[in-house]
XYZ file of C-alpha atoms in Angstrom:
606
model
C 6.352 22.978 23.929
C 3.684 21.918 26.333
C 2.988 18.209 26.789
C -0.306 16.379 27.329
C 0.662 12.926 28.528
C -1.092 9.757 29.349
C 0.156 6.354 30.121
C 2.899 4.726 28.135
C 2.805 1.849 26.179
C 16.876 0.907 9.497
C 15.379 3.529 7.957
C 15.241 3.647 4.220
C 13.947 6.617 2.214
C 11.438 6.415 -0.507
C 11.430 7.957 -3.943
C 9.746 11.293 -4.478
C 6.834 12.020 -6.748
C 6.567 14.958 -9.100
C 3.604 17.254 -8.671
C 0.429 15.159 -8.919
C -1.455 17.856 -10.737
C 0.219 16.901 -14.007
C -1.696 14.961 -16.620
C -1.179 11.183 -16.632
C 1.782 9.838 -18.543
C 1.216 8.279 -21.983
C 1.093 4.470 -22.128
C 4.638 4.262 -23.459
C 6.024 5.729 -20.273
C 5.958 8.776 -18.116
C 6.406 12.122 -19.764
C 9.938 13.464 -19.397
C 10.683 16.436 -17.260
C 10.757 19.732 -19.124
C 14.196 20.926 -20.251
C 14.604 22.876 -17.054
C 13.984 19.758 -14.984
C 10.999 18.605 -12.988
C 8.679 21.039 -11.350
C 9.574 22.590 -8.049
C 8.329 21.384 -4.708
C 4.610 21.613 -4.295
C 3.384 24.144 -1.776
C 3.862 22.965 1.770
C 0.941 22.253 4.001
C -1.551 19.526 4.638
C -2.811 17.486 1.753
C -6.359 17.680 0.515
C -8.723 15.268 -1.205
C -11.336 16.165 -3.747
C -14.667 15.227 -2.287
C -15.329 12.593 -4.895
C -18.236 10.348 -4.023
C -16.661 7.004 -3.292
C -13.757 4.701 -3.896
C -13.191 3.452 -7.401
C -13.640 -0.150 -8.388
C -11.307 -2.348 -10.352
C -12.149 -2.744 -14.051
C -14.092 -5.808 -15.200
C -10.926 -7.270 -16.691
C -9.216 -7.422 -13.324
C -10.138 -8.226 -9.749
C -12.510 -5.821 -8.144
C -11.046 -4.263 -5.016
C -14.087 -2.402 -3.789
C -17.666 -1.908 -4.908
C -18.452 1.114 -7.076
C -20.318 2.836 -4.297
C -17.674 2.211 -1.662
C -18.272 2.414 2.047
C -21.072 4.678 3.178
C -19.967 8.220 3.954
C -20.813 10.147 7.075
C -24.058 12.132 6.940
C -23.710 15.862 6.249
C -23.652 16.658 9.937
C -20.793 14.180 10.408
C -19.030 13.457 13.658
C -18.082 16.617 15.471
C -14.460 17.644 15.103
C -12.272 18.517 17.987
C -11.746 22.225 18.561
C -8.694 23.547 16.722
C -6.654 23.879 19.913
C -6.605 24.334 23.669
C -4.834 26.934 25.749
C -1.758 25.162 27.130
C -1.534 25.037 30.911
C 1.438 26.539 32.648
C 4.246 24.163 33.525
C 7.219 24.424 35.859
C 10.731 24.859 34.493
C 12.328 21.840 32.900
C 14.543 19.411 34.745
C 18.159 20.422 34.360
C 19.260 16.852 34.882
C 17.657 15.832 31.621
C 19.067 18.755 29.704
C 15.615 20.200 29.121
C 15.217 23.917 28.718
C 12.793 25.848 30.944
C 10.033 25.463 28.391
C 10.331 21.669 28.324
C 9.495 19.466 31.243
C 9.421 15.697 31.835
C 6.121 14.046 31.106
C 5.594 12.012 34.214
C 7.103 10.483 37.300
C 8.480 6.977 37.200
C 6.038 4.122 37.333
C 3.207 2.981 35.141
C 0.610 5.574 34.334
C -3.062 4.952 34.730
C -5.945 5.761 32.462
C -8.696 7.445 34.449
C -12.091 7.036 32.821
C -13.311 10.006 30.872
C -16.976 10.841 30.383
C -17.978 10.906 26.752
C -19.236 14.237 25.423
C -22.953 14.515 24.698
C -24.006 13.815 21.112
C -22.943 16.604 18.789
C -20.729 18.241 21.397
C -16.994 18.522 20.662
C -14.798 16.491 23.019
C -12.563 18.348 25.434
C -9.052 17.790 26.732
C -8.263 17.483 30.436
C -7.214 20.774 32.054
C -3.473 20.123 32.186
C -2.878 19.414 28.539
C 0.756 19.856 27.489
C 1.730 21.522 24.243
C 3.949 20.640 21.305
C 4.882 21.715 17.770
C 3.889 21.811 14.088
C 3.526 18.864 11.758
C 6.503 17.366 9.860
C 7.008 14.990 6.936
C 8.415 11.523 7.402
C 11.739 10.849 5.784
C 12.335 7.193 6.380
C 10.257 4.302 7.642
C 11.594 1.947 10.322
C 13.533 -1.229 9.521
C 11.418 -3.950 7.942
C 12.379 -7.537 8.790
C 13.072 -9.278 5.519
C 15.026 -12.423 6.172
C 16.203 -14.953 3.687
C 16.584 -12.635 0.713
C 19.269 -13.524 -1.813
C 19.951 -9.883 -2.596
C 20.985 -8.631 0.821
C 19.558 -7.297 4.049
C 16.108 -6.099 4.862
C 14.404 -2.907 3.748
C 13.779 0.111 5.835
C 11.260 3.002 5.812
C 11.174 6.770 5.726
C 10.561 9.557 8.246
C 8.579 12.789 8.642
C 9.445 16.481 8.911
C 8.022 19.839 10.255
C 9.188 22.397 12.771
C 8.475 21.752 16.375
C 7.856 23.973 19.432
C 8.659 23.361 23.065
C 7.431 20.385 25.011
C 5.955 20.084 28.461
C 4.701 16.699 29.504
C 2.121 15.690 32.113
C -0.003 12.604 32.645
C -3.515 13.075 31.340
C -6.655 11.059 31.149
C -7.563 10.253 27.590
C -10.359 12.366 26.189
C -11.192 9.927 23.409
C -13.230 6.806 23.909
C -11.481 3.664 22.693
C -13.690 1.086 21.032
C -12.279 -2.445 20.971
C -13.742 -4.218 17.986
C -14.998 -7.721 17.622
C -15.133 -8.231 13.872
C -17.687 -10.708 12.577
C -16.427 -13.379 10.233
C -19.441 -12.740 8.049
C -18.429 -9.199 7.146
C -18.533 -8.356 3.442
C -15.171 -6.795 2.633
C -15.831 -5.679 -0.950
C -12.268 -6.557 -1.972
C -10.626 -8.516 -4.744
C -10.467 -12.277 -4.382
C -7.271 -12.648 -6.352
C -4.805 -10.865 -8.548
C -4.364 -11.757 -12.210
C -1.666 -14.422 -12.292
C 0.922 -15.668 -14.752
C 2.067 -19.286 -14.493
C 5.595 -20.588 -14.448
C 5.448 -21.049 -18.216
C 4.888 -17.316 -18.629
C 1.310 -17.684 -19.809
C -1.519 -15.750 -18.240
C -3.464 -18.777 -17.062
C -5.360 -16.895 -14.385
C -5.185 -20.095 -12.294
C -6.866 -19.498 -8.932
C -5.927 -22.780 -7.245
C -3.634 -21.188 -4.669
C -0.501 -22.668 -6.246
C 2.554 -20.475 -6.541
C 2.658 -17.972 -9.385
C 5.701 -16.369 -10.979
C 3.756 -13.160 -11.603
C 0.548 -11.617 -10.408
C -0.913 -8.136 -10.340
C -3.877 -6.260 -8.905
C -5.041 -3.724 -11.529
C -5.972 -0.141 -10.696
C -9.503 0.832 -11.683
C -8.622 4.406 -12.579
C -5.320 3.736 -14.355
C -4.701 6.388 -16.993
C -7.262 8.818 -15.595
C -6.598 12.245 -14.116
C -8.127 11.211 -10.768
C -5.049 10.441 -8.698
C -6.714 10.340 -5.281
C -8.671 7.086 -5.535
C -5.497 5.182 -6.413
C -3.431 6.840 -3.674
C -1.717 4.473 -1.223
C -1.335 5.780 2.330
C 0.882 2.898 3.359
C 2.170 -0.491 2.235
C 3.527 -3.267 4.419
C 5.150 -6.661 3.922
C 4.853 -9.626 6.289
C 6.108 -13.194 5.953
C 2.947 -14.214 4.102
C 1.215 -11.191 2.604
C 1.729 -7.780 1.053
C -0.691 -5.121 2.287
C -1.881 -1.866 0.698
C -3.779 0.818 2.648
C -5.724 2.976 0.200
C -8.688 5.332 0.133
C -11.394 2.679 0.367
C -9.738 0.260 2.780
C -6.859 -2.100 3.552
C -6.127 -5.033 1.222
C -3.810 -8.010 1.844
C -2.674 -10.437 -0.866
C -0.945 -13.780 -0.458
C 2.634 -13.561 -1.703
C 2.658 -17.018 -3.247
C -0.652 -17.098 -5.083
C -1.787 -13.486 -5.425
C -5.129 -14.414 -3.853
C -6.762 -11.950 -1.529
C -5.936 -13.006 2.036
C -8.144 -10.462 3.803
C -9.589 -7.003 3.441
C -10.877 -4.263 5.703
C -13.172 -1.651 4.123
C -12.727 1.913 5.372
C -14.773 2.273 8.591
C -15.931 5.723 7.448
C -16.358 7.287 4.036
C -12.650 6.847 3.307
C -9.206 6.242 4.734
C -7.031 9.347 4.980
C -3.715 8.153 6.422
C -1.637 5.216 7.661
C 1.585 4.508 9.519
C 4.428 4.056 6.982
C 5.715 0.981 8.824
C 4.419 -1.807 11.001
C 5.330 -1.902 14.685
C 5.047 -5.283 16.401
C 2.861 -6.480 13.532
C 0.338 -3.687 13.938
C -0.481 -0.492 12.071
C -2.810 2.468 12.466
C -5.023 3.996 9.781
C -6.828 7.337 9.862
C -10.335 7.650 8.451
C -13.309 9.980 8.340
C -15.743 11.710 6.031
C -15.054 13.421 2.715
C -14.240 16.659 4.551
C -12.856 15.632 7.955
C -10.148 13.096 8.890
C -11.118 12.609 12.544
C -10.767 8.937 13.510
C -7.933 6.455 14.052
C -8.149 2.649 13.937
C -5.728 -0.159 14.710
C -5.041 -2.979 12.236
C -3.635 -6.356 13.296
C -1.877 -7.683 10.197
C -1.722 -11.214 11.659
C -5.519 -11.518 11.722
C -6.533 -8.903 9.153
C -8.936 -7.229 11.555
C -9.529 -3.806 13.034
C -8.855 -4.091 16.774
C -9.870 -0.619 18.002
C -11.277 2.712 16.824
C -11.047 6.162 18.437
C -11.943 9.746 17.608
C -8.991 12.126 17.261
C -8.646 15.905 16.927
C -9.122 17.045 13.340
C -8.776 20.166 11.243
C -11.174 21.114 8.477
C -9.567 22.410 5.305
C -10.195 26.034 4.398
C -10.395 24.996 0.747
C -13.411 23.428 -0.885
C -13.108 19.885 -2.246
C -10.020 19.271 -0.135
C -9.008 17.355 2.973
C -6.481 18.131 5.701
C -5.010 14.925 7.101
C -2.761 14.214 10.094
C 0.799 13.014 9.742
C 1.068 9.482 11.138
C 4.150 7.436 12.079
C 4.927 4.483 14.357
C 7.591 3.966 17.022
C 8.056 1.265 19.657
C 4.474 0.036 19.760
C 2.778 3.430 19.461
C 1.252 5.448 16.631
C 2.572 9.020 16.530
C -0.025 11.456 15.160
C 0.866 15.076 14.403
C -1.554 17.838 13.448
C -1.580 21.609 14.042
C 1.553 21.721 16.231
C 0.301 18.914 18.475
C 1.858 15.442 18.644
C -0.005 12.571 20.301
C 1.017 8.948 20.906
C -1.581 6.144 20.890
C -0.862 2.541 21.838
C -1.127 0.330 18.774
C -2.351 -2.602 20.867
C -5.525 -0.918 22.158
C -5.683 2.724 20.974
C -5.090 4.226 24.418
C -3.584 7.714 24.436
C -0.112 7.533 25.987
C 0.980 11.168 25.868
C 0.404 14.394 23.978
C 2.445 17.561 23.538
C 1.643 20.914 21.943
C 3.901 23.748 20.839
C 4.012 26.620 23.306
C 2.232 29.500 21.619
C 3.363 31.852 24.399
C 6.931 31.453 23.135
C 5.931 31.657 19.470
C 6.751 27.980 18.895
C 5.663 25.732 16.092
C 6.622 22.264 14.962
C 8.713 22.489 11.827
C 9.200 18.785 11.307
C 8.996 15.404 12.985
C 10.366 11.936 12.326
C 10.177 8.564 14.048
C 12.287 5.424 14.251
C 11.608 2.193 16.145
C 13.293 3.641 19.245
C 13.048 7.433 18.990
C 10.876 10.347 17.973
C 12.804 13.398 16.765
C 11.442 16.868 16.123
C 12.542 20.312 14.989
C 10.924 22.971 17.148
C 11.039 26.592 15.984
C 10.394 29.167 18.743
C 10.303 32.820 17.720
C 10.480 34.449 21.157
C 12.676 32.055 23.114
C 15.057 29.221 22.343
C 15.303 29.608 18.566
C 15.228 26.459 16.432
C 16.058 23.244 18.260
C 16.386 19.540 17.546
C 14.687 17.399 20.189
C 14.798 13.670 20.910
C 11.643 12.299 22.545
C 11.038 8.978 24.285
C 8.119 7.403 22.348
C 6.841 5.645 25.487
C 6.649 8.680 27.773
C 6.823 11.797 25.603
C 9.795 13.063 27.625
C 12.425 15.126 25.848
C 15.660 13.202 26.417
C 18.112 15.342 24.419
C 18.043 18.611 22.526
C 20.366 21.003 20.751
C 20.151 24.257 18.761
C 20.251 23.809 14.985
C 20.428 27.423 13.788
C 18.246 29.067 11.171
C 16.561 26.752 8.693
C 14.973 27.590 5.355
C 11.380 27.060 4.311
C 12.159 23.737 2.601
C 14.117 22.259 5.510
C 13.173 18.873 6.920
C 14.117 16.190 9.401
C 15.315 13.460 7.087
C 15.732 10.791 9.740
C 15.248 10.293 13.494
C 17.991 7.714 14.018
C 20.522 8.770 12.926
C 19.226 12.317 13.236
C 19.772 14.157 9.939
C 18.514 17.673 9.251
C 18.203 18.705 5.599
C 18.144 22.393 4.685
C 17.584 23.860 1.226
C 18.563 27.432 0.473
C 19.231 29.105 -2.853
C 18.842 25.842 -4.747
C 21.549 24.146 -2.687
C 21.052 21.419 -0.090
C 22.993 20.952 3.119
C 22.782 18.045 5.557
C 23.694 18.103 9.241
C 24.202 14.840 11.116
C 23.715 14.583 14.898
C 24.870 11.914 17.347
C 22.710 10.090 19.908
C 23.528 12.898 22.354
C 22.236 15.537 19.884
C 25.734 16.884 19.209
C 26.721 17.815 15.650
C 28.824 15.171 13.897
C 29.264 16.728 10.474
C 27.684 19.085 7.956
C 28.010 18.828 4.188
C 26.549 20.282 0.997
C 25.347 18.419 -2.081
C 24.638 19.238 -5.716
C 20.999 19.486 -6.766
C 19.186 16.386 -5.527
C 15.687 14.931 -5.793
C 13.732 15.763 -2.616
C 10.280 15.829 -4.209
C 7.643 13.818 -2.361
C 6.544 10.717 -4.255
C 3.162 10.271 -2.606
C 1.528 13.703 -2.589
C -1.538 14.548 -4.649
C -3.568 17.663 -5.244
C -6.294 18.453 -2.712
C -4.680 16.427 0.103
C -2.455 18.180 2.643
C -0.542 17.131 5.744
C 0.285 13.508 4.952
C 3.607 11.892 5.725
C 5.861 12.340 2.702
C 7.917 9.603 1.064
C 11.237 10.615 -0.500
C 13.924 8.996 -2.640
C 16.740 8.176 -0.214
C 18.030 5.349 1.978
C 20.153 5.258 5.137
C 22.243 2.303 6.261
C 24.770 2.578 9.065
C 27.070 5.498 8.273
C 25.958 5.677 4.636
C 23.357 8.037 3.140
C 22.117 7.290 -0.376
C 20.516 10.227 -2.183
C 19.305 10.629 -5.782
C 20.393 13.287 -8.252
C 17.738 15.563 -9.708
C 16.122 13.823 -12.741
C 17.190 14.839 -16.236
C 15.497 14.212 -19.580
C 16.879 11.368 -21.678
C 17.433 12.666 -25.247
C 15.065 11.190 -27.844
C 13.242 9.187 -25.158
C 9.982 9.597 -23.263
C 11.607 9.184 -19.857
C 13.972 10.755 -17.347
C 17.035 9.432 -15.543
C 18.923 9.988 -12.324
C 21.999 8.753 -10.469
C 22.479 7.360 -6.985
C 24.826 9.391 -4.768
C 26.547 7.887 -1.707
C 27.736 9.998 1.270
C 29.704 9.131 4.405
C 27.705 10.383 7.415
C 30.835 10.616 9.590
C 32.862 12.820 7.252
C 30.248 14.254 4.889
C 32.361 13.136 1.943
C 30.691 12.022 -1.296
C 31.903 8.474 -1.903
C 30.594 7.832 -5.389
C 28.026 8.408 -8.098
C 26.414 5.290 -9.551
C 27.849 3.867 -12.780
C 26.886 1.212 -15.359
C 23.213 2.009 -14.888
C 20.712 2.490 -17.707
C 19.291 5.921 -18.523
C 16.202 5.725 -16.343
C 14.932 6.541 -12.859
C 16.286 4.514 -9.925
C 13.909 3.536 -7.122
C 15.610 2.291 -3.969
C 14.563 -0.995 -2.363
C 16.932 -1.110 0.627
C 20.581 -0.831 1.631
C 22.888 -3.230 3.473
C 26.610 -3.835 3.953
C 26.945 -4.961 0.326
C 25.521 -1.750 -1.077
C 22.236 -0.462 -2.453
C 19.499 -2.644 -3.941
C 17.477 -0.697 -6.522
C 15.072 -1.040 -9.435
C 15.732 0.681 -12.750
C 12.152 1.619 -13.589
C 12.486 1.588 -17.387
C 9.466 2.207 -19.616
C 6.847 0.173 -21.490
C 8.325 0.772 -24.915
C 12.024 -0.003 -25.277
C 13.675 -0.318 -21.842
C 12.641 -3.128 -19.507
C 13.002 -2.554 -15.761
C 15.921 -4.233 -13.954
C 16.733 -5.232 -10.392
C 20.317 -4.127 -9.725
C 22.796 -3.867 -6.881
C 25.101 -0.852 -6.548
C 28.410 -1.850 -4.969
C 28.934 -0.259 -1.534
C 32.541 0.686 -2.346
C 32.390 1.714 -6.014
C 28.739 2.400 -6.874
C 29.053 0.155 -9.933
C 25.803 -1.565 -10.941
C 25.420 -5.335 -11.230
C 22.278 -6.742 -12.849
C 20.415 -9.268 -10.703
C 17.322 -9.715 -12.876
C 15.349 -8.191 -15.742
C 11.626 -7.666 -15.181
C 9.020 -8.017 -17.964
C 8.605 -4.935 -20.158
C 4.975 -4.498 -19.085
C 6.124 -3.413 -15.613
C 8.039 -0.442 -16.995
C 7.361 2.793 -15.008
C 5.388 0.871 -12.322
C 8.196 1.364 -9.785
C 9.001 4.995 -10.581
C 7.019 6.359 -7.637
C 6.442 3.293 -5.533
C 7.324 1.376 -2.420
C 9.336 -1.625 -3.611
C 10.081 -4.755 -1.586
C 12.292 -7.730 -2.435
C 11.870 -11.131 -0.775
C 13.799 -14.262 -1.813
C 14.197 -13.007 -5.370
C 10.623 -11.768 -5.708
C 10.082 -8.067 -6.453
C 6.876 -6.510 -5.090
C 5.900 -3.053 -6.399
C 3.223 -0.910 -4.706
C 2.834 2.492 -6.443
C 2.000 5.484 -4.254
C -0.387 6.968 -6.814
C -2.020 5.976 -10.090
C 0.228 8.303 -12.120
C 1.943 6.339 -14.929
C 0.922 3.005 -13.394
C -1.578 0.267 -14.187
C -1.466 -1.857 -11.047
C -2.097 -1.356 -7.352
C 0.345 -4.218 -6.670
C 2.745 -6.053 -9.005
C 4.566 -9.256 -7.998
C 7.396 -10.711 -10.099
C 9.452 -13.739 -9.062
C 12.895 -13.216 -10.632
C 14.408 -16.542 -9.590
């Protein structure tokens, strides 16, 4: 893989969504899977958006998140997209001392890199890369997000995120001058955000007082405008983050933050372009990156400071136009050690979250028939699977997020079409073949620790929708220490309008299955986080006869203990959602509007 570098700067899986093309679930709860089980994986490839005019607004009965018209879209001509690719420059053989193969070379010499100024291209002209642009691999999905600090919770340790996957070619790294102009933003305090002022609240007495005084509320929710409709793209969340004070949702028309105690809107950032089209799954040093663009091109990146609620920089990034009408190809975005990792078309680029500067870039070596099969990121490491047809075969690579240098690598053998990089740290490669899944665990030195097979499990992405391709996928699993928690494939519950699954625990050192969850209700489990005590999860229930519950699965036995019962009206809200828990409060942020009514639901269970 060739590398284009510039200057430098516990994971928990998420539940998977069934194919978004299905009709919305009935009010009583989501439709059960057909007798044969849920539909198969959706076709791989970048996600696409229908070119619907603008973001939806919240209904009159609830807070309005954005105006009906939404942010203004780009004119038809739109900003010019980057060319699909550049011919990688030749690079010397890799450094044997680092264990790199001849087609991988270190990114730069020791010492801080500099950012030489780059002339901006003339209006309408596509930007160009510097001559010595390294190359890298294909885009991957993200299995688990990085660890999220969540102190003071009565139900155990803090949550963690998911990571991406795709096959990856060889890397060659070299310092480059950034080709994209970085715009540092000074946001006016008078900006109209077009976001909701507050969520609908329920007082301590359980009544829906709607009190907007800022006092604490036991429950509050932000309704979805298009709940119950077949338009699943306007309600799609690209990312959700939790800080000490607010919960944040990045969606098509902008970024919204709500105060945890009152449900009042703390701040909002409308999409800088026609719409958002991506976001980092986790925060890094309190900052995130969001992708945005027009209805047909996702070609910009912006930094969000969650402490101030402001955009702090904007840059133009390479983009790929979808070959399909009414669709959008989006980049896969992750974060690691203060940088945003962006992957598109076998090229991976790191941008500093503090100012948007390009740190390094790497592209798969087409001369060796390489492509990026998958990629994943943790707070300290980027991992990739690089598949090279002509030389090197399929390899697992560890990359330093600050420099783009390949630090370790190892062959992984042949992988099937549905294989993925489940996690970067620990490195876990998942491979599906003939309906059976196998998992291979690698050490910090990229040596194989163990390999084991599992029965049929749920590896469907929870956050994919029709007409959107390429986005980082969220799946139903959690990793803590030497423990991997997976979910069995959902089964229909007889005589009920819902499905159910079981949690499965595996030892990552031995590959042995430790237990299957017990004493759980017949419903879908959505994982919150794992710690030394076990697995914190929400039984999603339905809106008819089974209320959702917050439970803990014992780390040794898998037996469920009820911690709290949530109101019936929140049934199914957590089925395909990012769920946080903080000091007894459960915060649910659905990935799509399928079978949900709210963009955010907050329930204090204490």
